[in-house]
PDB file of C-alpha atoms and ligand atoms in Angstrom:
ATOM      1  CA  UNK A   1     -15.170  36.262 -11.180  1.00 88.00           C
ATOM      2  CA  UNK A   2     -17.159  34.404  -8.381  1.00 93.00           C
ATOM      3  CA  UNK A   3     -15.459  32.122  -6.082  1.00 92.00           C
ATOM      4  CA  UNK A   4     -17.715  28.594  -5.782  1.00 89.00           C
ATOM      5  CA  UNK A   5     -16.436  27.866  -2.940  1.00 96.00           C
ATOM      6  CA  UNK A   6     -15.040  29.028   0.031  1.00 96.00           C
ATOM      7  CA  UNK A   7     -11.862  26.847  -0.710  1.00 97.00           C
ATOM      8  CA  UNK A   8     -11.017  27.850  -3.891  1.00 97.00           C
ATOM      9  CA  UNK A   9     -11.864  31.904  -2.571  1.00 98.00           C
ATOM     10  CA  UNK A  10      -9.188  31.552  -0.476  1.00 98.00           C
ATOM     11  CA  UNK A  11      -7.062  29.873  -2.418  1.00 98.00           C
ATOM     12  CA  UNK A  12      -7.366  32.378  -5.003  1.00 98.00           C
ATOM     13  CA  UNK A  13      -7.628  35.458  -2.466  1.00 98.00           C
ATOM     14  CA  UNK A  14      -3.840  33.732  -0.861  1.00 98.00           C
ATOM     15  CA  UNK A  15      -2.272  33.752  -4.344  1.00 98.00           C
ATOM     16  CA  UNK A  16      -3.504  37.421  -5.070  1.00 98.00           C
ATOM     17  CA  UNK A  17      -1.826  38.186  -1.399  1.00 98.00           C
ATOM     18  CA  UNK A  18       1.154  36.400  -1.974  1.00 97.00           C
ATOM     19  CA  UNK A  19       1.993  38.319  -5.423  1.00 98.00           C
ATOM     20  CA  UNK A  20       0.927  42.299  -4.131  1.00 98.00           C
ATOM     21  CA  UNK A  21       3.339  44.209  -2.720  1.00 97.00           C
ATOM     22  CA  UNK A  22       0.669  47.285  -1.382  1.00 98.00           C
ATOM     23  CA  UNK A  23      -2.565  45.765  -0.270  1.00 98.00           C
ATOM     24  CA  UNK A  24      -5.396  48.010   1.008  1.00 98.00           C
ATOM     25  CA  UNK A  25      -8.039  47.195   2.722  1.00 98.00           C
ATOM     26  CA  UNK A  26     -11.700  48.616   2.497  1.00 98.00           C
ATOM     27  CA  UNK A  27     -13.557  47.971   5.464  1.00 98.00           C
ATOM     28  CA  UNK A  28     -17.421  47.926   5.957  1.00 98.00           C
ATOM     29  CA  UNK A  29     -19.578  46.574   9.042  1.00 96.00           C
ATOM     30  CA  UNK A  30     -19.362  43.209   8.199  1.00 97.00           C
ATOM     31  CA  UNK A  31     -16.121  43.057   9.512  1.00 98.00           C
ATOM     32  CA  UNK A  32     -17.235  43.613  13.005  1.00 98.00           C
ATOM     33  CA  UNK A  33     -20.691  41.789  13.124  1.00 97.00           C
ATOM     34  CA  UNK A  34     -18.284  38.445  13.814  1.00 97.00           C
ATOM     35  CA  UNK A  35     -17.681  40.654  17.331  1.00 97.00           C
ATOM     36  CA  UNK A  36     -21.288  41.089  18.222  1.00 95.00           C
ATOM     37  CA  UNK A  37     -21.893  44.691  16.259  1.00 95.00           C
ATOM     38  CA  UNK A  38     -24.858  44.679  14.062  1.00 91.00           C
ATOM     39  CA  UNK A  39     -24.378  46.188  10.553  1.00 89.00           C
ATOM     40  CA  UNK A  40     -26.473  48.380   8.976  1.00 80.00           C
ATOM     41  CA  UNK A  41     -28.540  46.432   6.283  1.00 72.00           C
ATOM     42  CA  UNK A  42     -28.670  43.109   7.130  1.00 67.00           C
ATOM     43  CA  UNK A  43     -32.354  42.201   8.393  1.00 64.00           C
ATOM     44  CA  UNK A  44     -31.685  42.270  12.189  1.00 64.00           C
ATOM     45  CA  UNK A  45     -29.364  45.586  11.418  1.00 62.00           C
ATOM     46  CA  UNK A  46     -29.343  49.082  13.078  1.00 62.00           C
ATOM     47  CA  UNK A  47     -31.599  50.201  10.429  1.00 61.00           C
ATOM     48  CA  UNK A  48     -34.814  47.987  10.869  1.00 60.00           C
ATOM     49  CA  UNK A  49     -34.626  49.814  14.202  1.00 67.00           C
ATOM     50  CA  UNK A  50     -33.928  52.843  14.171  1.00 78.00           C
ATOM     51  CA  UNK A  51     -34.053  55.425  10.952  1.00 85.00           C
ATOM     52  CA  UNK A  52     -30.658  57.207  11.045  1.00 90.00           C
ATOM     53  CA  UNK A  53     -30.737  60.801  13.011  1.00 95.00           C
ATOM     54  CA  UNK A  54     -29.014  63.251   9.860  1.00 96.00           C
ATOM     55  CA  UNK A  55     -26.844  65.409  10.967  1.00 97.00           C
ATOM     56  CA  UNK A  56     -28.893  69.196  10.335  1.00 97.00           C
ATOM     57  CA  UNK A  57     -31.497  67.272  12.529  1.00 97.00           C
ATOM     58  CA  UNK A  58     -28.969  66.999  15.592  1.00 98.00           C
ATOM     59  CA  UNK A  59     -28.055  70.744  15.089  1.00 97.00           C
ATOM     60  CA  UNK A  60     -31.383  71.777  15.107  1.00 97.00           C
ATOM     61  CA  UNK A  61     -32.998  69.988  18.220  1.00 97.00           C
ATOM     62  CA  UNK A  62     -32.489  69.295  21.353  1.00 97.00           C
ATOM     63  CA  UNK A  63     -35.014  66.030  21.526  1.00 97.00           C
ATOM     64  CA  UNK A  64     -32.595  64.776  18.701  1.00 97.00           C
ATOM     65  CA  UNK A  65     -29.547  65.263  19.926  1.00 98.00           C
ATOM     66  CA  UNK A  66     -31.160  63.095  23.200  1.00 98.00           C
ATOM     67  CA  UNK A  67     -32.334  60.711  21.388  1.00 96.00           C
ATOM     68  CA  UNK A  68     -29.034  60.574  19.565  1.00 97.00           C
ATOM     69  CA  UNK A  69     -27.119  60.212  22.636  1.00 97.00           C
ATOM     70  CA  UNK A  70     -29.770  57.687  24.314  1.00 96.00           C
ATOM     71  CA  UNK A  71     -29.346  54.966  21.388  1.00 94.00           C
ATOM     72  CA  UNK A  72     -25.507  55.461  22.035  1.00 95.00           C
ATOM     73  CA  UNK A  73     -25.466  54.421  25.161  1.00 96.00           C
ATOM     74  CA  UNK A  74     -28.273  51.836  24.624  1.00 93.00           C
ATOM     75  CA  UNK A  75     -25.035  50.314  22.396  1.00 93.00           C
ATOM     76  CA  UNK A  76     -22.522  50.820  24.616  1.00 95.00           C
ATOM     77  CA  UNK A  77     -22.125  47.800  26.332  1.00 95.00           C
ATOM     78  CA  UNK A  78     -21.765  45.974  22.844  1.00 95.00           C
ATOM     79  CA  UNK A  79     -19.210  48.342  21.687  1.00 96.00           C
ATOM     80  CA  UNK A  80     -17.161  47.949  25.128  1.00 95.00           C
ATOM     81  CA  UNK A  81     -17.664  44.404  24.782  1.00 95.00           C
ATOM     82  CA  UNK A  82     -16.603  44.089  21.278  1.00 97.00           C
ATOM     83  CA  UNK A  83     -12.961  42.490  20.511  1.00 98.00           C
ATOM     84  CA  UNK A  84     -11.496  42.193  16.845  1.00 98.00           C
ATOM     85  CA  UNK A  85     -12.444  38.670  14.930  1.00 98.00           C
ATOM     86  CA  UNK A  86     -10.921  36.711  12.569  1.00 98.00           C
ATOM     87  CA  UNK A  87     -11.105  39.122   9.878  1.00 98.00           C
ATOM     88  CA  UNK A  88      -9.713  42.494  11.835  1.00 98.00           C
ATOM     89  CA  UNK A  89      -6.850  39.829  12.899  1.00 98.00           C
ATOM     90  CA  UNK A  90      -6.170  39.063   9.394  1.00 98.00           C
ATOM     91  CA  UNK A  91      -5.526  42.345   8.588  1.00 98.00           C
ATOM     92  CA  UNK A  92      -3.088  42.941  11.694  1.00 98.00           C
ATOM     93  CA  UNK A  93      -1.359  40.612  10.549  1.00 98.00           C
ATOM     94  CA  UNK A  94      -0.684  41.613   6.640  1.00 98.00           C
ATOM     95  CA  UNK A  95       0.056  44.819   8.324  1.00 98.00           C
ATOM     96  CA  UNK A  96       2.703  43.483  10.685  1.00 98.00           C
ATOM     97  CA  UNK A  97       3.761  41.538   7.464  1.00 97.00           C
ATOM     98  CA  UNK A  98       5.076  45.106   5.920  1.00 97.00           C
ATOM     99  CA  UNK A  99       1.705  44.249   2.903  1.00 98.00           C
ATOM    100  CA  UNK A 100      -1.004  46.973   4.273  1.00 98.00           C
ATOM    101  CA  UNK A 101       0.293  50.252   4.749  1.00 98.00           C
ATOM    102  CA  UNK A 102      -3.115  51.647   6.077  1.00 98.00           C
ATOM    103  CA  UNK A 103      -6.947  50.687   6.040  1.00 98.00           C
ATOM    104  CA  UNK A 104      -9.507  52.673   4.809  1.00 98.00           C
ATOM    105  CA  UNK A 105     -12.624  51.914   6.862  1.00 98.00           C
ATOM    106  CA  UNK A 106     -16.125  53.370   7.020  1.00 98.00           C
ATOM    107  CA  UNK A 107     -16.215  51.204  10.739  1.00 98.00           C
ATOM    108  CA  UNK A 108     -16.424  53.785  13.609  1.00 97.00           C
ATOM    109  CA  UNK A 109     -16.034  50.997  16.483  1.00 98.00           C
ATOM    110  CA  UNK A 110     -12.446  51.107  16.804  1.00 98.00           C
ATOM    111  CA  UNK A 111     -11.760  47.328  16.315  1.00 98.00           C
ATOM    112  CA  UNK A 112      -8.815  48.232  13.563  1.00 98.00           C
ATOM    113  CA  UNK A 113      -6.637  50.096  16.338  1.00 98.00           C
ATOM    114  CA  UNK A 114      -7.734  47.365  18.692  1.00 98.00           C
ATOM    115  CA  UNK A 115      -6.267  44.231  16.313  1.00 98.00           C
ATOM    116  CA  UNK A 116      -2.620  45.817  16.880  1.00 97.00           C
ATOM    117  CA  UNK A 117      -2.764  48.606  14.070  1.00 98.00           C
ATOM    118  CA  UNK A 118      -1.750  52.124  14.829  1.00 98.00           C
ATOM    119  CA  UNK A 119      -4.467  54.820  15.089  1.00 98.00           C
ATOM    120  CA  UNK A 120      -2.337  56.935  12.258  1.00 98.00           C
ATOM    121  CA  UNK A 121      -2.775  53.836   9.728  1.00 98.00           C
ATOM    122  CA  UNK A 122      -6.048  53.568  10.216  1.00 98.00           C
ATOM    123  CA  UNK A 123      -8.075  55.785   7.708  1.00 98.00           C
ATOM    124  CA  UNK A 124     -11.596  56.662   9.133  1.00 98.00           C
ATOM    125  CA  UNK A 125     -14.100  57.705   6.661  1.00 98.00           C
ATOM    126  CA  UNK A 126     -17.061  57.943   9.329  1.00 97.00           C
ATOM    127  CA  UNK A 127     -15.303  58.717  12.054  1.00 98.00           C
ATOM    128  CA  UNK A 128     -15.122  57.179  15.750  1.00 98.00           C
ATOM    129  CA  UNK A 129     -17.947  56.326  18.313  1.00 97.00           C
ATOM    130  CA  UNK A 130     -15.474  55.943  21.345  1.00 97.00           C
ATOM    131  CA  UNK A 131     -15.446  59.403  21.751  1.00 98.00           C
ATOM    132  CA  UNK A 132     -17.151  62.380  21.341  1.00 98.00           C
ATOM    133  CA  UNK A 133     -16.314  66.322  19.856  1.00 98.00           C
ATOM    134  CA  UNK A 134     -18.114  69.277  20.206  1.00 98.00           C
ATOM    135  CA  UNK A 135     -19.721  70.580  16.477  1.00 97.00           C
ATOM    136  CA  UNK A 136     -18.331  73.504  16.968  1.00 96.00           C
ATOM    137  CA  UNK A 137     -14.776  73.770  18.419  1.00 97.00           C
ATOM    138  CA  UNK A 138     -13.718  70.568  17.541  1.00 96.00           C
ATOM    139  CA  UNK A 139     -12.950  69.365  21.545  1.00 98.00           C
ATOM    140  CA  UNK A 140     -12.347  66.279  22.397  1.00 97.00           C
ATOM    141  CA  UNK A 141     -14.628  64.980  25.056  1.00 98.00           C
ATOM    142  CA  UNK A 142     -14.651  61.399  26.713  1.00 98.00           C
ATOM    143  CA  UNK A 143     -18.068  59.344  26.608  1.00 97.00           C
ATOM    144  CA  UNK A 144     -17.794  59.031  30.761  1.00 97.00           C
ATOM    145  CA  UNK A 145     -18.321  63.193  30.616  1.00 98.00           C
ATOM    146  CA  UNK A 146     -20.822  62.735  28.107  1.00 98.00           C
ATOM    147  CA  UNK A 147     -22.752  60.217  30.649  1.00 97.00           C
ATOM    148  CA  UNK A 148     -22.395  61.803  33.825  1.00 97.00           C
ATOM    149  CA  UNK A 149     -23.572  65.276  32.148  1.00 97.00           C
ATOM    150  CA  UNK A 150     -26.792  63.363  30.890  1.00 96.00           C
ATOM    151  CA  UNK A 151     -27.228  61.309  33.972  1.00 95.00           C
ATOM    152  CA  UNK A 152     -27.189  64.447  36.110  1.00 97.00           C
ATOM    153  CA  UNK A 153     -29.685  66.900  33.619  1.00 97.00           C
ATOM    154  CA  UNK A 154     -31.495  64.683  31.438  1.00 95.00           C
ATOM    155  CA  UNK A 155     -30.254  66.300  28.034  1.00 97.00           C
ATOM    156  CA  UNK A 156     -27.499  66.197  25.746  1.00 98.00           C
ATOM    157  CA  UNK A 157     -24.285  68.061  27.238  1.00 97.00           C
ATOM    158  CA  UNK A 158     -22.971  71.108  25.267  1.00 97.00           C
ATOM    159  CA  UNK A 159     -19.185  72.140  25.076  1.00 97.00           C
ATOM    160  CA  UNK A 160     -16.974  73.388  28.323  1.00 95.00           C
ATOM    161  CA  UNK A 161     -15.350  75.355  25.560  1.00 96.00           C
ATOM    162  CA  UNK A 162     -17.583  77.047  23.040  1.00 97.00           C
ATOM    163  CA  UNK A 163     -21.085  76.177  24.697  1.00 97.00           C
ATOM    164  CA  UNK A 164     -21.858  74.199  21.501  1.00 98.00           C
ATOM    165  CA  UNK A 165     -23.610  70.838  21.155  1.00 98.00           C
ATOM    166  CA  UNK A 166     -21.214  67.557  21.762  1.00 98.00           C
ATOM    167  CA  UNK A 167     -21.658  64.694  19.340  1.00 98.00           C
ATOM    168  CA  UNK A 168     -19.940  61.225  19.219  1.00 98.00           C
ATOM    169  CA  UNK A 169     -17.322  61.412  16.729  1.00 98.00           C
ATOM    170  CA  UNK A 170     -18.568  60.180  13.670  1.00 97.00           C
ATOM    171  CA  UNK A 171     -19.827  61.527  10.226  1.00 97.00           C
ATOM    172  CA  UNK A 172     -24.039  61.313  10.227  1.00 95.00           C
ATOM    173  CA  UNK A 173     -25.779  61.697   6.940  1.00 93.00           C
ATOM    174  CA  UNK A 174     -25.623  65.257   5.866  1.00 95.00           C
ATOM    175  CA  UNK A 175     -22.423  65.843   7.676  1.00 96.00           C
ATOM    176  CA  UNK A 176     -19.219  67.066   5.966  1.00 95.00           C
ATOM    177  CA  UNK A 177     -16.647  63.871   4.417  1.00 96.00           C
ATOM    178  CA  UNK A 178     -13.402  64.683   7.061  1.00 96.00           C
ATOM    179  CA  UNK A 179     -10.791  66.259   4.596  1.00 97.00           C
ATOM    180  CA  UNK A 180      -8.141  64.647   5.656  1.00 98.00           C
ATOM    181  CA  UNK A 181      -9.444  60.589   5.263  1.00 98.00           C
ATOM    182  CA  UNK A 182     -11.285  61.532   1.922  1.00 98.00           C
ATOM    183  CA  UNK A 183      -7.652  62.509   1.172  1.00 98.00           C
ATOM    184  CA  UNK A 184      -5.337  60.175   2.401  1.00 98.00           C
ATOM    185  CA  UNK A 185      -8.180  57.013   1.238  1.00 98.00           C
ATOM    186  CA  UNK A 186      -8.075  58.627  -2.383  1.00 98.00           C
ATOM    187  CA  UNK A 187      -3.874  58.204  -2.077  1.00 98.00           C
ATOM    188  CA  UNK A 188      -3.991  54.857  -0.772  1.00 98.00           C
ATOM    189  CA  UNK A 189      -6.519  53.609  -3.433  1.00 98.00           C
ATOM    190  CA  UNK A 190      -4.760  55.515  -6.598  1.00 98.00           C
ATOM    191  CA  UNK A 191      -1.089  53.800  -5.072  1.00 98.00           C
ATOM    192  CA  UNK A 192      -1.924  50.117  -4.279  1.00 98.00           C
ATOM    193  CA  UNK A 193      -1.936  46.849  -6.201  1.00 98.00           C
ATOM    194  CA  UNK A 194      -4.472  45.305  -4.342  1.00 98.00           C
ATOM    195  CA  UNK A 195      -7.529  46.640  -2.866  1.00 98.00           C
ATOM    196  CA  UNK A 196      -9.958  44.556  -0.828  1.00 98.00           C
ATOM    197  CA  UNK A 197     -13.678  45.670   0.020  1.00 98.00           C
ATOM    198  CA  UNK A 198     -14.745  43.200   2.987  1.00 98.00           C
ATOM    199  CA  UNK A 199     -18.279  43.479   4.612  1.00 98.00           C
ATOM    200  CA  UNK A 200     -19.392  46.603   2.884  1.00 97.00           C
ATOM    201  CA  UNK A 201     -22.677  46.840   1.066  1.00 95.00           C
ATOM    202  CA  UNK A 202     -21.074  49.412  -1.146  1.00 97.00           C
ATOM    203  CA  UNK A 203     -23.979  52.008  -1.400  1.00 94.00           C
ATOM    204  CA  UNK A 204     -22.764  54.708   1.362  1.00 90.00           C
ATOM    205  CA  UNK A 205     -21.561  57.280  -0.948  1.00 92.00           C
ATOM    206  CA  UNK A 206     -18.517  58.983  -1.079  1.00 94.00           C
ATOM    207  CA  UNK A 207     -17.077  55.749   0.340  1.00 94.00           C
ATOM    208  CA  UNK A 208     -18.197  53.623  -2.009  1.00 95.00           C
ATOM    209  CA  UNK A 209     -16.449  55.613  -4.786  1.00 97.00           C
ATOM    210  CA  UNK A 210     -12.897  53.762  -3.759  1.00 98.00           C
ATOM    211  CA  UNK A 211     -13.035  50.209  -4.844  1.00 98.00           C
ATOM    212  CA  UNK A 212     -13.963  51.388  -8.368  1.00 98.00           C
ATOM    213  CA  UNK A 213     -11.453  54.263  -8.019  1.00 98.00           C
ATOM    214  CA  UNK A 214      -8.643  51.315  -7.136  1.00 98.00           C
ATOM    215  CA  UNK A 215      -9.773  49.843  -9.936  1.00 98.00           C
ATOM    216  CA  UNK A 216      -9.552  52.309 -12.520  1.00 98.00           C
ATOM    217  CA  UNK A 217      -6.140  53.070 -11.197  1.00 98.00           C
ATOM    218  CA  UNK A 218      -4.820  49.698 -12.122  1.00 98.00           C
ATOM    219  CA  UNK A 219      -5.169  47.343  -8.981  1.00 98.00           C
ATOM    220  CA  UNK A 220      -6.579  44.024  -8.648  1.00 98.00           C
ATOM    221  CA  UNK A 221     -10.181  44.643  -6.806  1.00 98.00           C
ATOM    222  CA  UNK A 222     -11.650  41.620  -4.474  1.00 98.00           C
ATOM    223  CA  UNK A 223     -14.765  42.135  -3.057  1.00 98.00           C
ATOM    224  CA  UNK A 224     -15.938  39.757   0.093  1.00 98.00           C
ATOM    225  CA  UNK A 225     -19.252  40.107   1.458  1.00 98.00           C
ATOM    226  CA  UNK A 226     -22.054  37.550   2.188  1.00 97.00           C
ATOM    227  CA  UNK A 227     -24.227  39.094  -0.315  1.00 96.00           C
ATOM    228  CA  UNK A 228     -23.815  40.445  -4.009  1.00 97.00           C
ATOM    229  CA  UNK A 229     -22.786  44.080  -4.146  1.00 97.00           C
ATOM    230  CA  UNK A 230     -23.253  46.377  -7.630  1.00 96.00           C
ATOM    231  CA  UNK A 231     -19.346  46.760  -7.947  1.00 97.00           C
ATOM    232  CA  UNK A 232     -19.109  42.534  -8.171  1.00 98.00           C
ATOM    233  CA  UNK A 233     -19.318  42.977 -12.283  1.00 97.00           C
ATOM    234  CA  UNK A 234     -15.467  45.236 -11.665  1.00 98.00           C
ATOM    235  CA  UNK A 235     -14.228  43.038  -9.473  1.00 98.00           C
ATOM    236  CA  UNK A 236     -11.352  40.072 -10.186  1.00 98.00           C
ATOM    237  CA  UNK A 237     -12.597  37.952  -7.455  1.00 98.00           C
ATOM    238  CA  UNK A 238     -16.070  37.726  -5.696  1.00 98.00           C
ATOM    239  CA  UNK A 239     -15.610  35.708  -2.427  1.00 98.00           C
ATOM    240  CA  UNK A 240     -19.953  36.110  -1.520  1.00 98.00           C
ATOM    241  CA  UNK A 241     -18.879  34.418   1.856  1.00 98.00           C
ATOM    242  CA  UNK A 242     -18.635  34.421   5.785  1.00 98.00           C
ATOM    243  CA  UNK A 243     -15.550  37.057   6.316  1.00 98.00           C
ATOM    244  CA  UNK A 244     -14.350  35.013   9.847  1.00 98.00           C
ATOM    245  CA  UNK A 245     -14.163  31.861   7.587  1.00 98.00           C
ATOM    246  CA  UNK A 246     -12.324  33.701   4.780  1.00 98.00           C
ATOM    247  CA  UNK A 247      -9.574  35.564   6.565  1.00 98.00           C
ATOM    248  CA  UNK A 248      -8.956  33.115   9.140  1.00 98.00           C
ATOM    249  CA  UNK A 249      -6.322  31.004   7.543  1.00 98.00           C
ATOM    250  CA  UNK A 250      -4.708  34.277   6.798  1.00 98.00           C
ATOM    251  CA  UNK A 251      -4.354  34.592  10.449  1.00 98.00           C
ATOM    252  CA  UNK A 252      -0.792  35.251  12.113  1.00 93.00           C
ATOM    253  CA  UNK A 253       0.640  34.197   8.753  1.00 62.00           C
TER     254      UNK A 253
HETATM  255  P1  NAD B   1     -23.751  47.740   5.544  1.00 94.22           P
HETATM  256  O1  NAD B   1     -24.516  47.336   6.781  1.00 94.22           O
HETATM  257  O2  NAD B   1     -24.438  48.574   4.546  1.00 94.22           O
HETATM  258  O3  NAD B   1     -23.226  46.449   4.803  1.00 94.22           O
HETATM  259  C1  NAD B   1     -22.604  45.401   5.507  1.00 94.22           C
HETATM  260  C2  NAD B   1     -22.493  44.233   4.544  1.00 94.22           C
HETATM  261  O4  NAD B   1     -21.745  43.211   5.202  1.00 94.22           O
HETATM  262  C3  NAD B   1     -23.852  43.652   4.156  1.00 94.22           C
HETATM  263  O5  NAD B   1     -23.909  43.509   2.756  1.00 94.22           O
HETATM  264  C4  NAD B   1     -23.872  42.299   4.871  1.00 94.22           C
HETATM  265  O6  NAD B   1     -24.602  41.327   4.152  1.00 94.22           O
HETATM  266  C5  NAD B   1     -22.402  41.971   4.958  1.00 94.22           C
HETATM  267  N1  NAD B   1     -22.018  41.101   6.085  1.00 94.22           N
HETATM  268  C6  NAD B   1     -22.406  41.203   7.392  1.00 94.22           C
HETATM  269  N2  NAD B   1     -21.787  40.282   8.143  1.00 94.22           N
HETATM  270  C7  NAD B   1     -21.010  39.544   7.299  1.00 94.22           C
HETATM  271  C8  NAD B   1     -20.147  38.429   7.480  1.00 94.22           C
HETATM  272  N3  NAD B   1     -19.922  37.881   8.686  1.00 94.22           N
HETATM  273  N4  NAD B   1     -19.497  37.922   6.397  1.00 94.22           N
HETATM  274  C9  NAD B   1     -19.711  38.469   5.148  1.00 94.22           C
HETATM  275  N5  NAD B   1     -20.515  39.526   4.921  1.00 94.22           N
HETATM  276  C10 NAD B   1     -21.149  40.066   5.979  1.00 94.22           C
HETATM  277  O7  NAD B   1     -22.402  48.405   6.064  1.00 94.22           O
HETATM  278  P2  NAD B   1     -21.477  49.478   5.371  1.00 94.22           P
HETATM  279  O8  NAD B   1     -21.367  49.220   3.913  1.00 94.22           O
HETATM  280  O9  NAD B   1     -20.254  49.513   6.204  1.00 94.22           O
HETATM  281  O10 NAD B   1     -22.283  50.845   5.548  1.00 94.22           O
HETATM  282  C11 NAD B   1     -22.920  51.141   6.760  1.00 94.22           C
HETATM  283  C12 NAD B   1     -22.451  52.398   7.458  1.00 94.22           C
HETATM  284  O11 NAD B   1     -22.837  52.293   8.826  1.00 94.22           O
HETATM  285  C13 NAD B   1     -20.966  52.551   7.485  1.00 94.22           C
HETATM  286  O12 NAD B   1     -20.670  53.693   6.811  1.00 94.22           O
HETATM  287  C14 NAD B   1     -20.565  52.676   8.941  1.00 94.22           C
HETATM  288  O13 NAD B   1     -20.102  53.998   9.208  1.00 94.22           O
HETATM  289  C15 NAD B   1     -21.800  52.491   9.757  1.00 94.22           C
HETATM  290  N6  NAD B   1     -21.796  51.330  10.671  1.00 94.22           N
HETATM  291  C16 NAD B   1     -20.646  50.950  11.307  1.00 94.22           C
HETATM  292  C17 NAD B   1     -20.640  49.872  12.149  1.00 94.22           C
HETATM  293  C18 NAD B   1     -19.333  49.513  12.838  1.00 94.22           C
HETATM  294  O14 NAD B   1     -18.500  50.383  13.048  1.00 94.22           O
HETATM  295  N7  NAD B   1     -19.132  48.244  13.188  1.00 94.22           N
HETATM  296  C19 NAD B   1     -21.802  49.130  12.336  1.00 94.22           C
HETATM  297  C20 NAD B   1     -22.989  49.532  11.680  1.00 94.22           C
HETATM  298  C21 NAD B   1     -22.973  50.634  10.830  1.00 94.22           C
END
């Protein structure tokens, strides 16, 4: 069902709230586009810009993995700039409120963690672009390292360790789904009674598989997101509007 207003969406989304006792979360960009990130599809979005680099692409070349790392830090002041809104504040506070064990986000810009909720409740499907790992060993290395390396040569750095090439650490198309989130997301989504897509177009596949798999295992599904997604015929409640708006009254409650 579609909210027609904004009012009665949150009215309805508040009594949905008030009556789950496992609520989880499914979070897409346009949770973080209130805090200056641009999403992916929306017209002035990352992808009228740039087309994506896949992942065999970075492995293979050198020019990619460059111009991989340039657009990075071409986005870095925006991502160091970038504080939770309304809507990753919401969610902190459910959380605090004993409601969301963990969210399950396809976000790699760290706001979750940043709102207040620990790093080990926070489920990331694409990873993390604060930091970076080598493709090969699996070490941890800190953007500043990444930056002085490329400063100093002009290319991409490979790993102190294994002498492979360092990527940020996130999940490009064509690169493995991390084992351990696929997991832990399919848990949270078979064992809640409330599951809440917010700000995801819903057509980034594996991820996009959860909503419907909540669904099918019995919870109450409520998708928000400024435009209509093809999982709004599943869902109990449609709220198709701004996500600041919506979650703010559920704000330190
Ligand atoms: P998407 O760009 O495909 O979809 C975002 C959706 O949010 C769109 O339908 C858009 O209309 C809606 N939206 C944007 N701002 C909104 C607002 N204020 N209120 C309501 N709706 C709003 O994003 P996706 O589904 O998350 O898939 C894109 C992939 O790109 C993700 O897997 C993610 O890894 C990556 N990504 C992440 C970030 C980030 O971490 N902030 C940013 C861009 C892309």
């Amino acid at each position: 069902m579609i909210a027609t207003d904004l009012r009665s969406g949150v009215e309805q989304l508040g009594d949905m709230i008030a009556h789950a006792s496992v609520i989880v979360p499914f979070t897409g960009a346009g949770i973080s586009t209130e805090a200056g990130i641009p999403d992916f599809r929306s017209p002035n979005g990352l992808w009228s810009r740039n087309r994506p680099i896949p992942f065999d692409e970075f492995v293979a070349r050198q020019d990619a993995r460059d111009e991989a790392w340039r657009r990075r830090f071409a986005m870095e002041h925006t991502f160091a700039q970038a504080r939770p809104g309304r809507g990753h504040l919401a969610l902190a506070s459910l959380y605090k409120a004993g409601k969301i064990p963990a969210i399950v986000t396809q976000n790699i810009d760290n706001l979750h963690q940043a709102s207040g909720i620990a790093s080990d409740h926070v489920v990331e499907l694409h990873g993390n672009t604060t930091y970076a790992r080598c493709i090969g060993c699996g070490k941890r290395h800190e953007l500043a390292w990444v930056r002085e390396w490329f400063d100093r040569t002009g290319y991409a750095p490979h790993c102190t360790a294994c002498d492979e090439p360092v990527k940020t650490a996130t999940i490009s198309f064509g690169q493995a789904m991390p084992t351990d989130a696929m997991r832990r997301a399919t848990d949270l989504a078979q064992h809640c009674d409330l599951f809440i897509a917010i700000g995801s177009s819903l057509v980034v596949w594996p991820a996009a598989g959860f909503p419907m798999l909540a669904k099918e295992c019995g919870a109450k599904l409520v998708i928000i997101n400024n435009e209509p997604t093809e999982q709004d015929e599943i869902a109990d409640l449609v709220i198709r509007q701004d996500i600041g708006e919506t979650l703010g009254p559920f704000v330190g409650n």
